[in-house]
Short mmCIF file of C-alpha atoms in Angstrom, two decimals:
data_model
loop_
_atom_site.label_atom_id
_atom_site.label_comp_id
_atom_site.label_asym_id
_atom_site.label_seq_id
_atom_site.Cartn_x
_atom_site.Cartn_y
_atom_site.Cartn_z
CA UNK V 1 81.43 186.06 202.49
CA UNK V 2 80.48 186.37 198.72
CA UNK V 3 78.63 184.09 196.42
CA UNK V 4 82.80 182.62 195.07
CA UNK V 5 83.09 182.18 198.64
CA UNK V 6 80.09 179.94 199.17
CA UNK V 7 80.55 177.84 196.30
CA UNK V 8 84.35 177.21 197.07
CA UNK V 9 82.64 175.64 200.21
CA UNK V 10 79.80 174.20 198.40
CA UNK V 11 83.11 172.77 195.97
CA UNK V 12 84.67 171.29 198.56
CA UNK V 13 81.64 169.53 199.95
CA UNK V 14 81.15 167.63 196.48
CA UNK V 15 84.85 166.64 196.82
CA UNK V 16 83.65 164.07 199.43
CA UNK V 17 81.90 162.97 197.05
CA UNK V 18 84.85 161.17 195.10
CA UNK V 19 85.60 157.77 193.80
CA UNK V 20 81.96 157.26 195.36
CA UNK V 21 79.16 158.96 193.00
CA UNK V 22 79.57 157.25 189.87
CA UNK V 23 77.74 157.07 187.54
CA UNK V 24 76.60 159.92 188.70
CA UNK V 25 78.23 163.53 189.13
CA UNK V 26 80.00 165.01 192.43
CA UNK V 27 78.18 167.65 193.64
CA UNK V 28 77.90 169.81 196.96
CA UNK V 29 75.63 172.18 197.89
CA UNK V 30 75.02 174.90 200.69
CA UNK V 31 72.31 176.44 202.05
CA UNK V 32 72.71 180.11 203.64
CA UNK V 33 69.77 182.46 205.70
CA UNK V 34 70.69 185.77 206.61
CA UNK V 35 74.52 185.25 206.41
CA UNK V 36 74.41 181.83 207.91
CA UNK V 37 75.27 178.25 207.28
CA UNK V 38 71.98 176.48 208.15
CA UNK V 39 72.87 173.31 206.20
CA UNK V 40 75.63 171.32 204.17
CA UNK V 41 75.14 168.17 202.07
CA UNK V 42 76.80 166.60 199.03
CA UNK V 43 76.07 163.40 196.65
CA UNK V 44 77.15 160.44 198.63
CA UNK V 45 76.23 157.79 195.70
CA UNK V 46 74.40 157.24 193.03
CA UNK V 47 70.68 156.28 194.05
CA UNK V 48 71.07 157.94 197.25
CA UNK V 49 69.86 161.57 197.63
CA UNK V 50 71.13 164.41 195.80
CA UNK V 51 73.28 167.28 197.51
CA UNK V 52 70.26 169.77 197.62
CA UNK V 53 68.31 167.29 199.73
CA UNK V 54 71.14 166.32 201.56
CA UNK V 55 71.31 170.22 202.23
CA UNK V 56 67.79 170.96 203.07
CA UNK V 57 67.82 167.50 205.81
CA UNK V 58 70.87 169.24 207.48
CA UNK V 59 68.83 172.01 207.83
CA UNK V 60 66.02 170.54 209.05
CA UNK V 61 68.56 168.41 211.41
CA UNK V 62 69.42 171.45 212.67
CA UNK V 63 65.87 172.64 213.38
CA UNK V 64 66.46 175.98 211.08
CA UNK V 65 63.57 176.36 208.58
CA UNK V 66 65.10 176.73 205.20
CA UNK V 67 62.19 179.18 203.70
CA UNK V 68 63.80 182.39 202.37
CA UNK V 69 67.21 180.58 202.20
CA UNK V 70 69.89 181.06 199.41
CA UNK V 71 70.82 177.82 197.97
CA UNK V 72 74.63 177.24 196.27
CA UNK V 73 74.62 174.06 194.20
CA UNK V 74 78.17 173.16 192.35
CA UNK V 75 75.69 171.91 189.20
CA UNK V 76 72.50 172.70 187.55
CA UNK V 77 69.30 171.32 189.92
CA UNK V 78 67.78 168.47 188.10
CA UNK V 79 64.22 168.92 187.12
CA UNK V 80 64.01 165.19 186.03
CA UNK V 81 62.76 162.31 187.63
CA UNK V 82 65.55 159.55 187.67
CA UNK V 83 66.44 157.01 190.76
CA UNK V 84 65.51 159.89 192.87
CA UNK V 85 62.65 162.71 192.57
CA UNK V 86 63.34 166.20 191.16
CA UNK V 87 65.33 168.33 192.87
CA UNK V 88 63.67 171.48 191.13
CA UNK V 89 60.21 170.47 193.19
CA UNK V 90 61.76 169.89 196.80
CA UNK V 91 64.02 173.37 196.37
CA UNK V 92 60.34 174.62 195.64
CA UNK V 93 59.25 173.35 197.91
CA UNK V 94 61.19 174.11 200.81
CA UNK V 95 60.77 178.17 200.06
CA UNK V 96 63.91 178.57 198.98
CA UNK V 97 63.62 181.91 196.50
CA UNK V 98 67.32 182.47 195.54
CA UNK V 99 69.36 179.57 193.77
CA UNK V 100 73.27 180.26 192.83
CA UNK V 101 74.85 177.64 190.40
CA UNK V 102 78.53 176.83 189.20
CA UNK V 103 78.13 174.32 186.39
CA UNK V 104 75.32 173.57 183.94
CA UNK V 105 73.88 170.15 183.67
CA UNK V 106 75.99 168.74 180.60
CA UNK V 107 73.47 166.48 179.32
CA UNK V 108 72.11 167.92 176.04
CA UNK V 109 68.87 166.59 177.14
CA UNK V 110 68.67 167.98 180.14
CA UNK V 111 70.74 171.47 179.84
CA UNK V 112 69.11 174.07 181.13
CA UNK V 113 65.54 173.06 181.98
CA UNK V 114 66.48 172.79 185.95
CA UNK V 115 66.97 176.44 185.16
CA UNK V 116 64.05 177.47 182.82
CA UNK V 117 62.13 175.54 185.98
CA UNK V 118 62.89 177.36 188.69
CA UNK V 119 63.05 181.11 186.85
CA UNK V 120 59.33 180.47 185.68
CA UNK V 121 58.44 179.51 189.60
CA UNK V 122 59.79 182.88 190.29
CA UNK V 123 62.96 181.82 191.82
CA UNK V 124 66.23 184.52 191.70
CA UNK V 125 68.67 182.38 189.61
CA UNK V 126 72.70 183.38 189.64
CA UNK V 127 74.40 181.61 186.81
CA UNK V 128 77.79 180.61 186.48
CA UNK V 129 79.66 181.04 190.03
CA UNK V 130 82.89 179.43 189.49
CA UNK V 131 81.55 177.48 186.52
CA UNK V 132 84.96 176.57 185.20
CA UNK V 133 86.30 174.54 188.26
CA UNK V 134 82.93 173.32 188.96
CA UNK V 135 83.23 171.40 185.67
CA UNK V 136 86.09 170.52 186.10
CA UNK V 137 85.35 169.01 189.17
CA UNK V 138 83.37 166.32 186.81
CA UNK V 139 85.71 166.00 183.47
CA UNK V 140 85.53 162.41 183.54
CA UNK V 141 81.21 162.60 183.89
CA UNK V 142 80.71 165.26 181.39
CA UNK V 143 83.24 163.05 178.86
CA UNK V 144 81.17 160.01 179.54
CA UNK V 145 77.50 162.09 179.22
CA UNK V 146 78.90 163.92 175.93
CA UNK V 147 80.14 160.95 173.61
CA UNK V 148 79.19 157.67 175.87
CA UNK V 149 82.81 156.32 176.67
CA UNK V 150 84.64 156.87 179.68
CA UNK V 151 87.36 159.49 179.99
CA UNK V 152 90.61 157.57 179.61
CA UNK V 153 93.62 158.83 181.79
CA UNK V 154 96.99 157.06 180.96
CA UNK V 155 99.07 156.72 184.20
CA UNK V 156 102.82 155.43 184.09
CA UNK V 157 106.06 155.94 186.65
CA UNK V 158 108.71 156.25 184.86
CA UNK V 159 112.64 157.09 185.30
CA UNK V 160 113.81 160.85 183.75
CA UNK V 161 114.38 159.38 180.49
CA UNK V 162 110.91 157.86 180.44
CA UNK V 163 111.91 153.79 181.05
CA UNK V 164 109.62 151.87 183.32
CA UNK V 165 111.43 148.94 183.75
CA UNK V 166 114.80 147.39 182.92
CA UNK V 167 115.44 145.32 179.54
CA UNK V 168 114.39 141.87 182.39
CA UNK V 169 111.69 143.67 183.29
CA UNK V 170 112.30 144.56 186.65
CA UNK V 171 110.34 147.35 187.71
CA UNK V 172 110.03 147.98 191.41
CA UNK V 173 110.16 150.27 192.82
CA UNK V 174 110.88 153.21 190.66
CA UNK V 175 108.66 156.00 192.74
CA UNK V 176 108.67 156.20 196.04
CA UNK V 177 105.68 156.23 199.11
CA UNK V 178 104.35 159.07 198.32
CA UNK V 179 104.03 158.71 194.61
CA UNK V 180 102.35 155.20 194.98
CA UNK V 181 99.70 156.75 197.66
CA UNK V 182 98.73 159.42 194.84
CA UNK V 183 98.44 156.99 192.33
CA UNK V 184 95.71 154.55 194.96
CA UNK V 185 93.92 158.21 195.08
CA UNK V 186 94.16 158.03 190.87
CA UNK V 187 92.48 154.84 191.26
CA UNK V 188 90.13 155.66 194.05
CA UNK V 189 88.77 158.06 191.64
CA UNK V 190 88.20 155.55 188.67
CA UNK V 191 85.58 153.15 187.50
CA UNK V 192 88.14 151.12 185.84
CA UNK V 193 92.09 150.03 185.11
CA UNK V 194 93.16 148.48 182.21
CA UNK V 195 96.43 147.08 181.29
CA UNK V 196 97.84 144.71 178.61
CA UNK V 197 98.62 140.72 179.26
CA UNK V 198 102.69 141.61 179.18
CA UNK V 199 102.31 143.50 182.85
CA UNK V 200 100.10 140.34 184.14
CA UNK V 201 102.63 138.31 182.84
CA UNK V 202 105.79 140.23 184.38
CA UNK V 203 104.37 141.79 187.72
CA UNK V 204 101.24 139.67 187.93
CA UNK V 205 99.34 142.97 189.65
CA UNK V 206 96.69 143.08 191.89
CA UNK V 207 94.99 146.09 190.20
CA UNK V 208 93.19 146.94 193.62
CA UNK V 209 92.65 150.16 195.59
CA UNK V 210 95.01 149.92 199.04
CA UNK V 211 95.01 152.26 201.22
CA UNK V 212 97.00 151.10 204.23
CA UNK V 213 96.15 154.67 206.26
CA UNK V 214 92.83 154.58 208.50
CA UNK V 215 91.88 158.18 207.70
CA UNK V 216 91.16 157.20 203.95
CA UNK V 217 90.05 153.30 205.11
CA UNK V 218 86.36 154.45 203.81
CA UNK V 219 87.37 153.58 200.63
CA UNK V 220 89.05 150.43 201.01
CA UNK V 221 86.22 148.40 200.05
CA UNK V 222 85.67 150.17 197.00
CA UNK V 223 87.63 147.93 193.93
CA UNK V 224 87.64 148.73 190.61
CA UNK V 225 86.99 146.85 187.60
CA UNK V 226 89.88 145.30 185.90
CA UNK V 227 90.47 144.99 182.33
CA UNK V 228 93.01 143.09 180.45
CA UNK V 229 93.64 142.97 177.07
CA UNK V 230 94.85 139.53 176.22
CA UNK V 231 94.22 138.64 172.32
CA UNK V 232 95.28 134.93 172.67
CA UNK V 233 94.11 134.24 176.40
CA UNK V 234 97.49 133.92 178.14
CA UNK V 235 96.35 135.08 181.26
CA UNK V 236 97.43 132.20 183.88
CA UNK V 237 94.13 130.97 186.09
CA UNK V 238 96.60 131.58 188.77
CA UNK V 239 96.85 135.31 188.34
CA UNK V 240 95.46 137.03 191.11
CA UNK V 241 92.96 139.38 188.87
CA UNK V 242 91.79 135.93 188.18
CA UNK V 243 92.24 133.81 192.05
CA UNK V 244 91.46 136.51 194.36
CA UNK V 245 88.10 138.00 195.85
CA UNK V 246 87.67 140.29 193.19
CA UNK V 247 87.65 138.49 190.38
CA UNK V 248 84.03 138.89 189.54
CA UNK V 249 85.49 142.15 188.77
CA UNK V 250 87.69 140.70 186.21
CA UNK V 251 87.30 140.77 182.48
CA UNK V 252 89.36 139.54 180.05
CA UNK V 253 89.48 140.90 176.85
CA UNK V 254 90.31 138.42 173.91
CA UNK V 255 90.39 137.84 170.10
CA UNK V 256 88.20 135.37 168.06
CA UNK V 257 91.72 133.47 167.09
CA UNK V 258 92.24 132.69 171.09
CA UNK V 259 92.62 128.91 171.48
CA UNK V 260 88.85 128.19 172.61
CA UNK V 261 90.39 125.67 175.74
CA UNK V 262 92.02 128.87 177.15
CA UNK V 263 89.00 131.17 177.04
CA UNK V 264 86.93 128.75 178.16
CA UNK V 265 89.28 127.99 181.43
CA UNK V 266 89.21 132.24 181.86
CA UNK V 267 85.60 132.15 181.36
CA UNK V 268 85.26 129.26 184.31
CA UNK V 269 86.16 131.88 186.67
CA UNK V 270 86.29 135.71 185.20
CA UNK V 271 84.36 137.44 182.37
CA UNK V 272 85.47 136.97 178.97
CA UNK V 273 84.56 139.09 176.18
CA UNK V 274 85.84 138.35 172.74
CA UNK V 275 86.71 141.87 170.93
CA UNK V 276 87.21 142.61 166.78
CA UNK V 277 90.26 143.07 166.02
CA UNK V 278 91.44 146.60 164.59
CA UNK V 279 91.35 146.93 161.15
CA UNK V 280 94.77 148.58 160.76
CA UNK V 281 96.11 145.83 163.25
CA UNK V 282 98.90 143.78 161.44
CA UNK V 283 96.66 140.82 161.75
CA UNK V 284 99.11 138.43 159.12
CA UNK V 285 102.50 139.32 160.76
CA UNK V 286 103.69 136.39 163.11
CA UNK V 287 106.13 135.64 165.96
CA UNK V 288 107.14 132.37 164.42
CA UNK V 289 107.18 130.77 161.20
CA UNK V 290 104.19 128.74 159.97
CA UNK V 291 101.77 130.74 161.79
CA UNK V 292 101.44 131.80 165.72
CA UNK V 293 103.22 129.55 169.03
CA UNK V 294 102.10 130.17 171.99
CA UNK V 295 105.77 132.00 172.79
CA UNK V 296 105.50 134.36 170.09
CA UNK V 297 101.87 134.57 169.03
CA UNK V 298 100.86 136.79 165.95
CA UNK V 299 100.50 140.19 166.33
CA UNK V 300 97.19 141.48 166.71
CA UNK V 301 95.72 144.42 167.88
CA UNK V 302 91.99 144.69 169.33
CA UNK V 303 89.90 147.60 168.82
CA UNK V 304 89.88 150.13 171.27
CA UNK V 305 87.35 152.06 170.38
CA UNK V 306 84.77 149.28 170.47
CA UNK V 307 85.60 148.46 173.69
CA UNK V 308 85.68 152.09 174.69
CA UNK V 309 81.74 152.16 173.29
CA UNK V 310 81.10 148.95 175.45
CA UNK V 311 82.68 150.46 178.73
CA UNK V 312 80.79 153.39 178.50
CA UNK V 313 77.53 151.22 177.88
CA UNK V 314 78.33 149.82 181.56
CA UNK V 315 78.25 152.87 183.09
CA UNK V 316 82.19 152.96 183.63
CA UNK V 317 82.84 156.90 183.19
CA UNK V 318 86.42 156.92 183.88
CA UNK V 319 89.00 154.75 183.24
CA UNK V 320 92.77 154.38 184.47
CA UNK V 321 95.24 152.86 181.90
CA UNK V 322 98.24 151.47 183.36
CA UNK V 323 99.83 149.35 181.13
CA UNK V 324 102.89 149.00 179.49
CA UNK V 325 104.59 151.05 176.53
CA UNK V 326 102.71 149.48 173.99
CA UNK V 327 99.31 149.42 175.85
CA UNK V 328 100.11 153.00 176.30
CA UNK V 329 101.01 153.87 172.93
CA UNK V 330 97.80 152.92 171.68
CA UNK V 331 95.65 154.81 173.70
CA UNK V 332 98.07 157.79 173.19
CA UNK V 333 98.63 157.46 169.35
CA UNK V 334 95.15 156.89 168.41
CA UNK V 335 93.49 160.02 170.19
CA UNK V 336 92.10 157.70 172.84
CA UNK V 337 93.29 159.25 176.06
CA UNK V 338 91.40 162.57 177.01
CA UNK V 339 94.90 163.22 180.07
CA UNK V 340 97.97 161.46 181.36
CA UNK V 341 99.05 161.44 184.90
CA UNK V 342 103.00 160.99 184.83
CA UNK V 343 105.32 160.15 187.81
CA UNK V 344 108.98 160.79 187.12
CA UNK V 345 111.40 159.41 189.56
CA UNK V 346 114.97 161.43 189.62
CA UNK V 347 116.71 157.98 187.94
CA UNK V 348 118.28 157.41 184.70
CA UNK V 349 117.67 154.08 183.46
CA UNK V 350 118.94 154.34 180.06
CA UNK V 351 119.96 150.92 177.76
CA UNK V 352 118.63 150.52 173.96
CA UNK V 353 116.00 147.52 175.35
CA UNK V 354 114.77 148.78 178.50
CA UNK V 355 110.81 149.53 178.81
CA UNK V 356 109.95 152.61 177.22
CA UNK V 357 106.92 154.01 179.08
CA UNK V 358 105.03 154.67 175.83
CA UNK V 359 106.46 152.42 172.80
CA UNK V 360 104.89 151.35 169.84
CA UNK V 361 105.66 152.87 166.39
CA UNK V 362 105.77 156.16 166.91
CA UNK V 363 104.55 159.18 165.18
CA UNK V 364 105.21 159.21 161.56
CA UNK V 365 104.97 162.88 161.35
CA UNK V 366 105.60 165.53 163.32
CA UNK V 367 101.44 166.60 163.16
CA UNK V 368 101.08 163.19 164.33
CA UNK V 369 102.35 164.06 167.66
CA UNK V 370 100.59 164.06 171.15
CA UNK V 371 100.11 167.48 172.10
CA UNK V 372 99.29 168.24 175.91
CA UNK V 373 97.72 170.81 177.76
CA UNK V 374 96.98 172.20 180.84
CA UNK V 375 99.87 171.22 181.97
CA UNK V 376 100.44 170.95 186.01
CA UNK V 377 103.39 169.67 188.03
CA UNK V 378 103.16 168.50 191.91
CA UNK V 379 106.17 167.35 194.09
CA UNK V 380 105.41 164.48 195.97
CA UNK V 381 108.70 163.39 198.14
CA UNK V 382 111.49 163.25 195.79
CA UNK V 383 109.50 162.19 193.18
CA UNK V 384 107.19 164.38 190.65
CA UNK V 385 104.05 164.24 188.89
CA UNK V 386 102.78 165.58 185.65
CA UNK V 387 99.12 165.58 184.78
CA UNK V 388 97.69 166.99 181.35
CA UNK V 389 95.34 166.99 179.28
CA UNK V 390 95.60 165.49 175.61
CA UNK V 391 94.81 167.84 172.57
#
């Protein structure tokens, strides 16, 4: 085996690793003497011991001494002192005189010095060993570290001709099985899901991770937290993001012109924040005339990058948006979402007022367009799934 081959191993040890590190990175490392495996260990969660440790206890688990040992590490050692000690002074340590690395430490203030440490200790340092998939491996984290808001991924099922529900707003089911597990494993991997008050009103979603098959049942107690954007507090205290045993999770995200006896009935049970409104929002334009009803309230539109800034603030590095069209559309149309994960189903919807899986108004322009990349497609059953990443 060759140093690629190692840290494919060492890659697929930090795997484990997801939907459970945040905030912190995944990361796996490996830990080889003389041609030999003497210990494994990746990043469980954050607070708990780095993947180097974890490495060097296997070892010592397994009664091998790691001295003279090569160590593979998916990212850049950290030579900081954080909820856990440096991991520059235990590889030190431990005798270990040869360190090979995929990914370096994205943090501007940290970049690098894990390896300036270790090459003035006198330690052989390989840079760079499957670098690109090792940061890929933690898009999301790097977004978050880089500009301090989480790394939005818009997520829809849709029919061929992009509708995600009928003109009634019937919606299920449009995938099937196997397009519905992938998109728990979507959420499995997020800190977050947001959607818009029109989907709690219609499906009245739980917004929950389920995984009904015991080999992935470690992660059925993990639950994400749930945002809705609801400018006039409509949200019914019924709901189940607001009545079930997650609503701690549960924050509502409202405007300053919500009737104050409706946030403060949301507030009795769920977090309420109240968000500006967007500048370029149509803030005058109403449903009804004389002002806003409670059927057709005025049309405002909160700002998204504020509460982008305040997401990222909670340490929420990635975050699923599953709303409707126009919850979509304004992720998509303002340069908000950093990928989409699509699911197509092999159904034609069609009708003028069906649910458009992205809405709103549209570009104006053609260099107002979306442009993807990185385009990859994956057949699950009959259904398919596009994932990309937005230019």
């Amino acid at each position: 085996m060759n140093d690629r081959d190692y840290m494919r191993l060492a890659l697929a040890l930090a795997r484990r690793g997801y939907g459970t590190t945040s905030p912190n990175p995944m990361v796996g490392a490996l830990l080889v003497k003389q041609g030999r495996i003497i210990g494994r260990g990746w990043h469980h969660r954050a607070g708990e011991p780095h993947a180097e440790i974890e490495a060097l206890n296997d070892a010592t688990k397994n009664r091998i001494s790691p001295l003279g040992a090569t160590l593979y590490v998916t990212l850049e050692p950290c030579s900081t002192h954080g909820r856990t000690p440096p991991c520059t002074d235990a590889i030190l340590a431990a005798g270990i005189r040869h360190v090979v690395v995929g990914a370096t430490d994205p943090n501007p203030q940290h970049q690098g010095n894990g390896f300036a440490f270790l090459k003035r200790a006198g330690v052989a340092l390989d840079q760079g060993v499957l670098e690109a998939d090792c940061a890929r491996l933690n898009e999301a984290f790097n977004h978050w570290i880089l500009h301090r808001t989480p790394f939005v991924t818009v997520k829809a099922a849709m029919t061929l001709d992009g509708k995600i529900a009928t003109a009634s707003a019937e919606s299920k089911w449009i995938t099937g099985a196997a397009a519905r597990s992938f998109g728990m494993k979507l959420r499995q991997g997020a800190d977050a899901i947001l959607v818009g008050i029109n989907t709690i009103l219609a499906d009245d979603p739980a917004l929950t991770v389920r995984f009904p098959n015991a080999r992935t049942s470690r992660f059925a107690k993990k639950n994400l937290k749930r945002i809705v954007l609801d400018s006039y507090a409509r949200t019914p205290v019924s709901s189940r993001v607001m009545s079930d045993e997650w609503a701690e999770l549960t924050t509502i995200v409202i405007s300053d012109g919500a009737p104050k006896s409706r946030a403060q009935a949301l507030a009795r049970r769920v977090n309420v924040v109240v968000a500006p409104i967007d500048p370029s929002s149509a803030k005058g334009r109403t449903g009804a005339a004389g002002g806003p009803s409670k059927s057709k309230p005025a049309v405002v539109t909160l700002s998204l990058p504020w509460l982008l800034r305040r997401l990222g603030a909670q340490d929420i590095t990635n975050l699923l948006v599953e709303g409707g069209g126009e919850v979509n559309a304004s992720f998509l149309m303002q340069g908000l979402a950093q990928g989409i994960a699509f699911f197509y189903a092999p159904k034609i919807l069609g009708g003028r007022d069906s649910r458009k899986a992205v809405a709103g108004q549209g570009a104006r322009a053609w260099d107002e367009i979306v442009k993807l990349d990185d385009l990859n497609w994956q057949r699950l059953g009959v259904d398919w799934l596009l994932t990309a990443r937005c230019v």
